PDB file of C-alpha atoms in Angstrom:
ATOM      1  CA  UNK A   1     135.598  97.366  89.315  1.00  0.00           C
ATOM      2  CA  UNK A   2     136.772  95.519  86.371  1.00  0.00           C
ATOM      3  CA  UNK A   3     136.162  91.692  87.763  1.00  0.00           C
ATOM      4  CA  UNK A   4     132.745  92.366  87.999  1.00  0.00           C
ATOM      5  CA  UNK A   5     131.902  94.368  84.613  1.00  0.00           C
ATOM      6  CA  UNK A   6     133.946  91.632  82.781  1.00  0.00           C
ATOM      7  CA  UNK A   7     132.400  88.928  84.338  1.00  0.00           C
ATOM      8  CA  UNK A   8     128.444  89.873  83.874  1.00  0.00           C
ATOM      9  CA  UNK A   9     129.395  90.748  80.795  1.00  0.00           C
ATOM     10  CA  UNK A  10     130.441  87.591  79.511  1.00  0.00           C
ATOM     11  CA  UNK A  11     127.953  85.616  81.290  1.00  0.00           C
ATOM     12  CA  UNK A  12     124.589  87.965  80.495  1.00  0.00           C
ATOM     13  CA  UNK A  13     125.662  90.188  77.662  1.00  0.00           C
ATOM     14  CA  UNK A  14     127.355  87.170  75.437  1.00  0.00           C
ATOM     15  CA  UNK A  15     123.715  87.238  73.032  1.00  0.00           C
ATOM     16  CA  UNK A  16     123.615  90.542  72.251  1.00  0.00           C
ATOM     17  CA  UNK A  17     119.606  90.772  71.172  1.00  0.00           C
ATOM     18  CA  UNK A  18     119.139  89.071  74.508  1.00  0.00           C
ATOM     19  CA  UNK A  19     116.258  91.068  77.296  1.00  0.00           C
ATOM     20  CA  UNK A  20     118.329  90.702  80.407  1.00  0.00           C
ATOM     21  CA  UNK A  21     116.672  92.476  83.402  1.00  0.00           C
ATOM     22  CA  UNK A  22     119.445  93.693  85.973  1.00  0.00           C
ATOM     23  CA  UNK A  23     118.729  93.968  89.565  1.00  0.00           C
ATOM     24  CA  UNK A  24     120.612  94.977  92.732  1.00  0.00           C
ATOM     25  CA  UNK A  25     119.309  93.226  95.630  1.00  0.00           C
ATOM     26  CA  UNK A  26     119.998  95.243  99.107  1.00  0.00           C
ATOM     27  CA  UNK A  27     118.374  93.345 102.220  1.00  0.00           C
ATOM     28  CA  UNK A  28     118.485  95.114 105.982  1.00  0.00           C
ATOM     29  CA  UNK A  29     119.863  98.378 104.222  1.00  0.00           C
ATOM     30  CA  UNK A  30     117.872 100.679 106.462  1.00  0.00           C
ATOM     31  CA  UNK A  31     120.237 102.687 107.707  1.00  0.00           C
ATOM     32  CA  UNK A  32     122.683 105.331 106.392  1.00  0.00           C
ATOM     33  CA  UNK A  33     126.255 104.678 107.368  1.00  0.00           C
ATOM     34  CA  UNK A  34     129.210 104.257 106.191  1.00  0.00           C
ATOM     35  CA  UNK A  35     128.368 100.370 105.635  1.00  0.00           C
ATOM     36  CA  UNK A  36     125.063 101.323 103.315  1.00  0.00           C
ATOM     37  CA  UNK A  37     127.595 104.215 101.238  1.00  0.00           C
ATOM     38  CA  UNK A  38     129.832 101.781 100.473  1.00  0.00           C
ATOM     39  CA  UNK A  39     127.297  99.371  99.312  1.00  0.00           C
ATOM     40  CA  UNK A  40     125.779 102.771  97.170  1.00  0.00           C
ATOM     41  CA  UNK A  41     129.244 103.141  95.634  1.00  0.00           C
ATOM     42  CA  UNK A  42     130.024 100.043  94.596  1.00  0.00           C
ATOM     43  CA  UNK A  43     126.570  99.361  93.014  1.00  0.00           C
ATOM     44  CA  UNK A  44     127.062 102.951  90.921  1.00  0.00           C
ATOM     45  CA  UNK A  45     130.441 101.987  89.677  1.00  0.00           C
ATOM     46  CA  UNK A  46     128.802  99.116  88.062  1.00  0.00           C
ATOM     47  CA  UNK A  47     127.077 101.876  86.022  1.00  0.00           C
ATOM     48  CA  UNK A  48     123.769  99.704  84.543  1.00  0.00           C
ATOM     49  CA  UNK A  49     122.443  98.977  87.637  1.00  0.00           C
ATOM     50  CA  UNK A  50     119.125 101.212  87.983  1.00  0.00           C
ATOM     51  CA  UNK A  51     116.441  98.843  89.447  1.00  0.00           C
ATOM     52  CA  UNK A  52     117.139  97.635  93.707  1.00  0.00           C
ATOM     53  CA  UNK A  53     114.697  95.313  94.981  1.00  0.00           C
ATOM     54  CA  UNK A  54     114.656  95.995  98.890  1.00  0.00           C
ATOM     55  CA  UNK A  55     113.228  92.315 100.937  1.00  0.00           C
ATOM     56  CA  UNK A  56     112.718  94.066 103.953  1.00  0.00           C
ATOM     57  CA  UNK A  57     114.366  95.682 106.865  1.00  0.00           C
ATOM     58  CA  UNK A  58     113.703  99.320 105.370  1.00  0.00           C
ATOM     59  CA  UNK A  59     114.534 101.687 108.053  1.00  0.00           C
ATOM     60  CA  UNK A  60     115.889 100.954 111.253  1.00  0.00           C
ATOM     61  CA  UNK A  61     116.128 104.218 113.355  1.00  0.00           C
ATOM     62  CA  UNK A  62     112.113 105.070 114.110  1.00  0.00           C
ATOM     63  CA  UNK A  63     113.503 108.042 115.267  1.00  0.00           C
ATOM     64  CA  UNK A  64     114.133 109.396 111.626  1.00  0.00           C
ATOM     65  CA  UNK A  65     111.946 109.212 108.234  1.00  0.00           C
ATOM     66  CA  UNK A  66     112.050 106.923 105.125  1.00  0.00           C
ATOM     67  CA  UNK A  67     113.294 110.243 103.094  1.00  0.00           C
ATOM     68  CA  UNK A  68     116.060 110.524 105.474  1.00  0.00           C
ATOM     69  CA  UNK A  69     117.535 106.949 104.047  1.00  0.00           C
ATOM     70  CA  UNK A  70     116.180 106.903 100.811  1.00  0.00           C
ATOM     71  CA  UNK A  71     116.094 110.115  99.403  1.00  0.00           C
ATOM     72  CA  UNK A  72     120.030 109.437  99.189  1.00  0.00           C
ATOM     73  CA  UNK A  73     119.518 106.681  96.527  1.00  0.00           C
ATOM     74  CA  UNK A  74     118.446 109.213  94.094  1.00  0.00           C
ATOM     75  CA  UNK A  75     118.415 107.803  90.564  1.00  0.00           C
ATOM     76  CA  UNK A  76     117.316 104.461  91.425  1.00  0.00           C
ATOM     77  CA  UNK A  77     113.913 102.749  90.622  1.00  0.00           C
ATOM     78  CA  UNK A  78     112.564 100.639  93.862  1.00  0.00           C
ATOM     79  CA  UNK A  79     111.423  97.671  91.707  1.00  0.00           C
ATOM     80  CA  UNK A  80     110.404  95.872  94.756  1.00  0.00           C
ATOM     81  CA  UNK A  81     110.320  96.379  97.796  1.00  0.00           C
ATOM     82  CA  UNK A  82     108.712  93.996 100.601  1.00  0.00           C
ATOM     83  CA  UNK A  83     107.864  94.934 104.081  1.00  0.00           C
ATOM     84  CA  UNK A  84     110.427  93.548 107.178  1.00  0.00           C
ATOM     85  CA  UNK A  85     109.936  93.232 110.981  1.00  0.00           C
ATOM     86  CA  UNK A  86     111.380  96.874 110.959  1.00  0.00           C
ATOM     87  CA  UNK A  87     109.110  99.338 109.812  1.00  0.00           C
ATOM     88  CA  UNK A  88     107.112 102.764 110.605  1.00  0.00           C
ATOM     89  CA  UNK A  89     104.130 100.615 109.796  1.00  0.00           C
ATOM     90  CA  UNK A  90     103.055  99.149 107.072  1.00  0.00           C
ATOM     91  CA  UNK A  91     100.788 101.606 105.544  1.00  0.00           C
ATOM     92  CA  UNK A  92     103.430 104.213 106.093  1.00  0.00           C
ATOM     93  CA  UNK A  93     105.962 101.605 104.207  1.00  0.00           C
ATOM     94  CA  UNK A  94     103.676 101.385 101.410  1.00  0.00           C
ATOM     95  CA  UNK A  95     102.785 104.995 100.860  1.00  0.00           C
ATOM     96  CA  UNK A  96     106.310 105.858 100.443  1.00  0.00           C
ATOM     97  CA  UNK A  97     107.934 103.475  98.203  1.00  0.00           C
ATOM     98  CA  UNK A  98     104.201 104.252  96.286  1.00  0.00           C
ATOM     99  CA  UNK A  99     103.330 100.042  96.932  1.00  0.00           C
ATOM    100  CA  UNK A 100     100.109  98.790  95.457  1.00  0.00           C
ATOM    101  CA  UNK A 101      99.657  96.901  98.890  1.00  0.00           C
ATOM    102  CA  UNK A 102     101.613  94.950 101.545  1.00  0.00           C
ATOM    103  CA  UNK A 103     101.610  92.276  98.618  1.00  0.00           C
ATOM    104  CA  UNK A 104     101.890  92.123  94.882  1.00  0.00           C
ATOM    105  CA  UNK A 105     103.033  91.675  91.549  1.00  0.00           C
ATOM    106  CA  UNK A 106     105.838  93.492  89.449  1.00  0.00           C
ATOM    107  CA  UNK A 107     105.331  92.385  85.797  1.00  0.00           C
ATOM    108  CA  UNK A 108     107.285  92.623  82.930  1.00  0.00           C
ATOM    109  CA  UNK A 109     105.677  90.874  80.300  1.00  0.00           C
ATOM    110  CA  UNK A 110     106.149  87.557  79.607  1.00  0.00           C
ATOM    111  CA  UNK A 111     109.648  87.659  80.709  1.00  0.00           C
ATOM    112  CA  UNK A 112     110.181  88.298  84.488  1.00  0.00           C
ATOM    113  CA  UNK A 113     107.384  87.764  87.059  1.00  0.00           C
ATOM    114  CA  UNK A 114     107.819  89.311  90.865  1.00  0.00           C
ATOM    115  CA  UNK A 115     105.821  88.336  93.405  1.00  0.00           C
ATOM    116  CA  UNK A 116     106.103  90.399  96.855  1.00  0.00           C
ATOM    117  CA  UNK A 117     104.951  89.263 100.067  1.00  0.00           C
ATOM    118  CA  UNK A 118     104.538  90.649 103.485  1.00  0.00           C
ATOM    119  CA  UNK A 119     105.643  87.983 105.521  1.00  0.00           C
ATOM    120  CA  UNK A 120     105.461  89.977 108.831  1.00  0.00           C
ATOM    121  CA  UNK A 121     102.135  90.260 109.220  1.00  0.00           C
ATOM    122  CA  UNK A 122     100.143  87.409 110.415  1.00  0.00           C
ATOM    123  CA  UNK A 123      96.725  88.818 110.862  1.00  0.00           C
ATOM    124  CA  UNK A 124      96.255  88.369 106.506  1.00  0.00           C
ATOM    125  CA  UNK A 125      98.200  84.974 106.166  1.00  0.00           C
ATOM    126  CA  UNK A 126      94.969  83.349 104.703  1.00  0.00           C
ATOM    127  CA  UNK A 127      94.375  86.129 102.172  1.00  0.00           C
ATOM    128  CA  UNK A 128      98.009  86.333 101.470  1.00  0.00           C
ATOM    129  CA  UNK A 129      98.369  83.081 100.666  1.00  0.00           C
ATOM    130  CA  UNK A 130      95.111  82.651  98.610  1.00  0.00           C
ATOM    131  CA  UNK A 131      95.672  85.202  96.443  1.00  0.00           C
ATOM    132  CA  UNK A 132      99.565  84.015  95.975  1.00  0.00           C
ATOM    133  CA  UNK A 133      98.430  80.485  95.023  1.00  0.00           C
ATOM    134  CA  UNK A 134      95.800  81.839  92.269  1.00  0.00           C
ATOM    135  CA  UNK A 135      99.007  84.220  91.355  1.00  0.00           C
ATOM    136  CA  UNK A 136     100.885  81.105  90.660  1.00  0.00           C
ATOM    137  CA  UNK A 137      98.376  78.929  89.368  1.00  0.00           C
ATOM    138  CA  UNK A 138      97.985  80.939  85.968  1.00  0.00           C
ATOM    139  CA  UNK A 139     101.117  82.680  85.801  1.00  0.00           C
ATOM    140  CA  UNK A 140     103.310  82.050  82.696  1.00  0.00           C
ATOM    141  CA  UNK A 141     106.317  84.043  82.409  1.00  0.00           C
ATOM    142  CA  UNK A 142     109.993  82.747  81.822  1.00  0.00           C
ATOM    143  CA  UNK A 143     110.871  83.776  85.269  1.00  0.00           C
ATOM    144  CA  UNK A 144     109.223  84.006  88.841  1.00  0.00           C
ATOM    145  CA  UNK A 145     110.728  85.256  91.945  1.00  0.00           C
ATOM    146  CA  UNK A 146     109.388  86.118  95.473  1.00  0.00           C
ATOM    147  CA  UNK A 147     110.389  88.109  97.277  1.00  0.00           C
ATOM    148  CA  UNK A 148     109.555  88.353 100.927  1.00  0.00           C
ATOM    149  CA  UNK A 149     111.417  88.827 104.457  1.00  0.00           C
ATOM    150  CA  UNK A 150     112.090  85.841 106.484  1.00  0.00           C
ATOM    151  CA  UNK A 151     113.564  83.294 104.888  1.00  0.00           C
ATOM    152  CA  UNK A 152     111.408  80.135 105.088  1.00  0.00           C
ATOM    153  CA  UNK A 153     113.687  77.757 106.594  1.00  0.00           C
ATOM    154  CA  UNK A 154     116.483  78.445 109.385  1.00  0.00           C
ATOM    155  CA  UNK A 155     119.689  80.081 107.697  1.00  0.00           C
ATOM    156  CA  UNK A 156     121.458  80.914 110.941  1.00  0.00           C
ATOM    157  CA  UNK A 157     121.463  80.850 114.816  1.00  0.00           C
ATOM    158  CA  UNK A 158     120.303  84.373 114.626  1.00  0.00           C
ATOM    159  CA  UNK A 159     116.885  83.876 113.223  1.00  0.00           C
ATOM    160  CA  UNK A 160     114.529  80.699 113.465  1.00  0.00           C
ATOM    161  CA  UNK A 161     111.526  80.391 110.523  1.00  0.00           C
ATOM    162  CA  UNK A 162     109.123  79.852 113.531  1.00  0.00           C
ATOM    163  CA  UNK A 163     109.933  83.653 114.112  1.00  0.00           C
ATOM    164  CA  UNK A 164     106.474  84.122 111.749  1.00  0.00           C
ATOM    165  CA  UNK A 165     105.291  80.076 111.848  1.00  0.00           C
ATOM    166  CA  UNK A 166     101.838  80.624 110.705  1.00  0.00           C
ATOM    167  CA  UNK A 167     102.868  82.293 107.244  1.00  0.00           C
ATOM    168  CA  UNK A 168     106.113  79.972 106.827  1.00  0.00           C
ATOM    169  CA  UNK A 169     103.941  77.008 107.270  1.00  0.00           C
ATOM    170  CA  UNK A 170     101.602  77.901 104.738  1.00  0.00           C
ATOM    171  CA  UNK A 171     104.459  78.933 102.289  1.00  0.00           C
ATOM    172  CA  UNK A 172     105.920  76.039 102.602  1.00  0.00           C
ATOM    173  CA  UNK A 173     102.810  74.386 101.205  1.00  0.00           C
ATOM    174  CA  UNK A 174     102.352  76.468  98.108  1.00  0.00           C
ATOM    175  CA  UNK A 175     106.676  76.255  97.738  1.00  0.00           C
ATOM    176  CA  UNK A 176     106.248  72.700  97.390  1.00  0.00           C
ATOM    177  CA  UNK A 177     103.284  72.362  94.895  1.00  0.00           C
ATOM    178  CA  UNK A 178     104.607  75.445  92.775  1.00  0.00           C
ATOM    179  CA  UNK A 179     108.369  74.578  92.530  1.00  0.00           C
ATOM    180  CA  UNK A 180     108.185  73.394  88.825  1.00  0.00           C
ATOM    181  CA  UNK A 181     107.222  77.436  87.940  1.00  0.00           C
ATOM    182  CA  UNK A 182     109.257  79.339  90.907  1.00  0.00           C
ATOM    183  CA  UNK A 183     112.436  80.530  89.519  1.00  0.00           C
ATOM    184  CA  UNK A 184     114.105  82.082  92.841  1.00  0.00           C
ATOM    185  CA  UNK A 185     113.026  82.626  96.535  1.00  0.00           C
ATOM    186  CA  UNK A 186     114.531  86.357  97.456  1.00  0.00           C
ATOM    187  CA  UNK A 187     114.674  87.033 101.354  1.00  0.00           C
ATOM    188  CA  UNK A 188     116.605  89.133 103.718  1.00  0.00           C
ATOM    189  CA  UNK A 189     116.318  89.202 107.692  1.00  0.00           C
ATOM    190  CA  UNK A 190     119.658  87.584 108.290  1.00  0.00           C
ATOM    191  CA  UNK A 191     122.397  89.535 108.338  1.00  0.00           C
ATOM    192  CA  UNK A 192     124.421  87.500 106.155  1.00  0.00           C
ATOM    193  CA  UNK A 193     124.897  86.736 102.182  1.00  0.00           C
ATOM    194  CA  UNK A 194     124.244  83.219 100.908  1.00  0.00           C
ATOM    195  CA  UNK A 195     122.889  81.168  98.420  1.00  0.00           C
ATOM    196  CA  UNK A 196     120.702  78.378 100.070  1.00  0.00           C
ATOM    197  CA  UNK A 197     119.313  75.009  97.890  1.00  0.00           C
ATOM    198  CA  UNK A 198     115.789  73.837  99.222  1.00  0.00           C
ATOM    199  CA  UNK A 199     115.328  70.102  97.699  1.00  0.00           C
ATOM    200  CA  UNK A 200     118.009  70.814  95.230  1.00  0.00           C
ATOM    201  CA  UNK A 201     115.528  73.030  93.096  1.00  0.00           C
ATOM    202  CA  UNK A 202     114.717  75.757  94.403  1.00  0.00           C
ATOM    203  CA  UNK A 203     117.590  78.313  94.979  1.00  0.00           C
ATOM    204  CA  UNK A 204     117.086  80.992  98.270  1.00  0.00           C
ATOM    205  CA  UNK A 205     119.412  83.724  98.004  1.00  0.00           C
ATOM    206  CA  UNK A 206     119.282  85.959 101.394  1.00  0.00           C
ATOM    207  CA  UNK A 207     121.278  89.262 100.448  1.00  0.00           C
ATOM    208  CA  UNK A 208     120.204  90.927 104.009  1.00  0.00           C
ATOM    209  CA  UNK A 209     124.154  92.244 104.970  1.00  0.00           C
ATOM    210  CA  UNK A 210     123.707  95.616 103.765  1.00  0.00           C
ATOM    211  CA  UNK A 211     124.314  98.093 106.496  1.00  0.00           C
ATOM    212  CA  UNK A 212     125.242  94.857 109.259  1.00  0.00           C
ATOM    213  CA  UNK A 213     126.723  91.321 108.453  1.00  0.00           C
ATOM    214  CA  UNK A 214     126.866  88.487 111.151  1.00  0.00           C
ATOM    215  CA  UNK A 215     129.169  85.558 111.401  1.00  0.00           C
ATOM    216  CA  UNK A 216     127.578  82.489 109.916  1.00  0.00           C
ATOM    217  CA  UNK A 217     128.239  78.931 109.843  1.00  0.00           C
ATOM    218  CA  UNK A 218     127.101  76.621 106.394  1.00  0.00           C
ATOM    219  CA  UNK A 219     123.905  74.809 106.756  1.00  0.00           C
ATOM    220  CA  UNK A 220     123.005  70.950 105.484  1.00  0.00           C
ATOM    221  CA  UNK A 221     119.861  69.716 107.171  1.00  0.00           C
ATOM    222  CA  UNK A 222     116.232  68.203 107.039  1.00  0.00           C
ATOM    223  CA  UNK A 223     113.485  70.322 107.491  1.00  0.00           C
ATOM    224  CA  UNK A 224     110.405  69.152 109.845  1.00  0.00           C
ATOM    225  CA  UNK A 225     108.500  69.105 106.634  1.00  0.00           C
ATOM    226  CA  UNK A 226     111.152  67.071 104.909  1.00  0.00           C
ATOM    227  CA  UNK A 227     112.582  69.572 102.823  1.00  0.00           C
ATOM    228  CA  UNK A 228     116.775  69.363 102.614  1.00  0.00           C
ATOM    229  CA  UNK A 229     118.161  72.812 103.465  1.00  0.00           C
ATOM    230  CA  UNK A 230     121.644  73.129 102.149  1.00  0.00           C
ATOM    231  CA  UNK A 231     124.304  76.082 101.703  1.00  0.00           C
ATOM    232  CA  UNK A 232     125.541  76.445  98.181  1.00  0.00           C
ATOM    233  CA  UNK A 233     127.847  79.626  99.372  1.00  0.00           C
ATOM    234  CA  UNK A 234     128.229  81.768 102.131  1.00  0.00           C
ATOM    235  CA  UNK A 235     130.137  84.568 102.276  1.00  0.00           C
ATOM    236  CA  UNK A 236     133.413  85.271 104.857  1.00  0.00           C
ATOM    237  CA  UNK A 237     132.062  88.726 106.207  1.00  0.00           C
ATOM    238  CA  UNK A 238     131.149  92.273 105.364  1.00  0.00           C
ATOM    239  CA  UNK A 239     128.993  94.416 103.747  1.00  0.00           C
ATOM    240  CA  UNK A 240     127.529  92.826 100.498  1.00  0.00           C
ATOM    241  CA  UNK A 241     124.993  92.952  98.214  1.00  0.00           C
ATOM    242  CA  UNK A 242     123.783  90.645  95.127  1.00  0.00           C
ATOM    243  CA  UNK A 243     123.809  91.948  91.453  1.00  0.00           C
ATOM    244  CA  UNK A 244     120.860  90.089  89.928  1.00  0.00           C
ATOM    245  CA  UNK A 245     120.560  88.921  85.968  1.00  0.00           C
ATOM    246  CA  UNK A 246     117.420  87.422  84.466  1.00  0.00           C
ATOM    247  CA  UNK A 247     118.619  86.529  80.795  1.00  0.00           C
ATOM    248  CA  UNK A 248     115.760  85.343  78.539  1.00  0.00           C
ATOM    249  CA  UNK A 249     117.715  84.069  75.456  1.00  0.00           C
ATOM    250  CA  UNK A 250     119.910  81.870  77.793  1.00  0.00           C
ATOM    251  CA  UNK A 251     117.069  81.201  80.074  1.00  0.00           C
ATOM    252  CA  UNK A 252     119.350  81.770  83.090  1.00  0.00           C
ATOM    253  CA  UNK A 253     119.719  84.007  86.499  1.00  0.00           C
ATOM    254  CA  UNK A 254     122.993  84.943  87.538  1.00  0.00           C
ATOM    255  CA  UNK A 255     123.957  85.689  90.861  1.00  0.00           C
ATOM    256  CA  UNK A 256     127.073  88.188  91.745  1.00  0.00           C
ATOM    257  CA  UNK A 257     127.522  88.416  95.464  1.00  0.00           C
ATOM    258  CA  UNK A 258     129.418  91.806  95.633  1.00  0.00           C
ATOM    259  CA  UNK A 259     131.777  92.597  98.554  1.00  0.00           C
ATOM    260  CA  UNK A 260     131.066  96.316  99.281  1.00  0.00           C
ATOM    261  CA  UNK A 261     133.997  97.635 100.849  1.00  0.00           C
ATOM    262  CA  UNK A 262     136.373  95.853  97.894  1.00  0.00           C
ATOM    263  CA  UNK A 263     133.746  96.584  95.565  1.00  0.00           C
ATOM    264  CA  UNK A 264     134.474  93.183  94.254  1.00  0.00           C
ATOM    265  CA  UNK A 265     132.530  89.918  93.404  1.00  0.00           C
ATOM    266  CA  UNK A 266     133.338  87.145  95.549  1.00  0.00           C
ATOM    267  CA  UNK A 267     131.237  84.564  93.919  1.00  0.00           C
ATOM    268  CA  UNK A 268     129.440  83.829  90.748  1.00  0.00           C
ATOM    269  CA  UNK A 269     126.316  81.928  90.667  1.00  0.00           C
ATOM    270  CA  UNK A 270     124.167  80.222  87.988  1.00  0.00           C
ATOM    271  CA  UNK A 271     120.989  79.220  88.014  1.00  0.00           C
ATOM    272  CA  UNK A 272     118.944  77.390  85.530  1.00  0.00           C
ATOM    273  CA  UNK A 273     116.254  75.120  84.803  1.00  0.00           C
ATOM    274  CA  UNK A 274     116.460  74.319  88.588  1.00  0.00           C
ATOM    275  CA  UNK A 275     119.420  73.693  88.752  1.00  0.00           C
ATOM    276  CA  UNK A 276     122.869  75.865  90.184  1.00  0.00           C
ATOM    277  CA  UNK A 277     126.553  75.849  89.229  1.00  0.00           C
ATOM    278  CA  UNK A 278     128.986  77.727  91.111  1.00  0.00           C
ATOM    279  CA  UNK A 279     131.321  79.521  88.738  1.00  0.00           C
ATOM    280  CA  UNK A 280     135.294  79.437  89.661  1.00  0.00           C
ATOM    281  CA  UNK A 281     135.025  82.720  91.842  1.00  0.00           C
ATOM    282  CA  UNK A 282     133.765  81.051  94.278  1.00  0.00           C
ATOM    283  CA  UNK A 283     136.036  78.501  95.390  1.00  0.00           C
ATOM    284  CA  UNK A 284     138.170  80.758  97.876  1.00  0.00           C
ATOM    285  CA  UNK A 285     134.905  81.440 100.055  1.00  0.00           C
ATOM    286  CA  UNK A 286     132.934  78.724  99.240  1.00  0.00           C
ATOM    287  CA  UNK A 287     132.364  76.311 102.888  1.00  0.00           C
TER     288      UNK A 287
END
């Protein structure tokens, strides 16, 4: 796998007393098929990649248990891991991935801030979204990320954001009046891999083609709340999943969207100070 070790090495590794916090980011993945091993593999060959952060979609066949999928990702640390339309219920979600909730926080320090939502549920929407806007209103770190399900605005003909209106609509609110602090919006539900811009600021990557990818067309549109939706990639098709780096001494995420199967990285992304550049990697699938 050498594109992709010398590549996040140059970009994240170039300050050598730098904190960089590495993440692989596996949406849908609940299954265990020969789709979700190759996405295993590839993420093991890139050999510092301990910490997944699951938005949803956890495990598929009701007929089996959590320990039947997961048990085979032995070694890794579930960072965070948000609760999807497919589930054995949400308490039963929680107890095994040991959750403090349906929603919280993963901290670490001052650096990297994680905020996970449960954006199937409707019945808590107000409580959700109170305690998410005091969340915001005093955090301070370098970095903040949600991570949640459905992606907020429409991605794909597969999936409409008025799937859950009630808890996009409020999000959407709080998006708006907290996009100076949030870093990155982290979603799965559509079966595809893409980077998405709302308002040119904040970046939406939806890494949910882990075990199933769907054909996908580019988006550039106008929201009903007047928010521009526009695709900054999209991938061609397959399995994928997105190697995340928060670097603190460059003050910058990268995004490596990872083709399973070839266990290679078909695009390069860079975001910083709300801003994204596309790195040259990505000019043979970008649309």
């Amino acid at each position: 796998m050498k594109k992709l070790i010398a590549f996040v090495f140059l970009a994240a590794c170039s300050v050598s007393w730098a904190r960089v916090y590495t993440f692989a980011v596996l949406g849908d993945a609940g299954n265990w098929d020969k789709h979700t091993k190759e996405v295993r593999k590839s993420i093991r060959n890139s050999a510092d990649i301990h910490r997944l952060i699951l938005p949803g979609d956890n495990l598929y066949d009701l007929s089996k248990s959590y320990a039947d999928v997961w048990s085979n990702w032995a070694g890794f640390s579930f960072s965070a891991v948000a609760i999807g339309n497919h589930t054995l219920g949400y308490k039963e979600e929680a107890a095994f991935f040991r959750l403090p909730g349906e929603y919280y926080t993963r901290v670490w320090g001052e650096d990297l801030l994680l905020i996970v939502l449960n954006s199937d549920n409707e019945k808590n929407v107000e409580a959700q979204m109170a305690w998410l806007d005091e969340t915001l209103k005093t955090a301070s770190q370098q970095f903040i990320a949600l991570v949640y399900h459905h992606p907020s605005y429409t991605v794909t003909s597969h999936h409409g954001w008025k799937e859950k209106e009630r808890f996009q609509t409020t999000l959407r609110t709080i998006l708006k009046r907290y996009s100076d602090k949030i870093s990155l919006l982290i979603n799965g539900h559509d079966h595809i891999s893409t980077l998405v811009e709302l308002d040119g600021r904040i970046p939406m990557l939806v890494s949910g083609a882990s075990f199933e990818s769907r054909p996908a067309e580019p988006v550039n549109y106008k929201a009903e709340d007047g928010t521009s939706v526009k695709t900054s990639w999209l991938y061609e098709d397959g399995s994928h999943w997105t190697r995340l780096d928060f670097n603190t001494e460059e003050g910058d995420i990268w995004m490596n969207f990872v083709n399973a199967k070839l266990d290679r990285v078909e695009c390069s992304i860079r975001a910083k100070n709300h801003k994204t550049s596309l790195n040259e990697n990505c000019k043979q699938t970008a649309r």
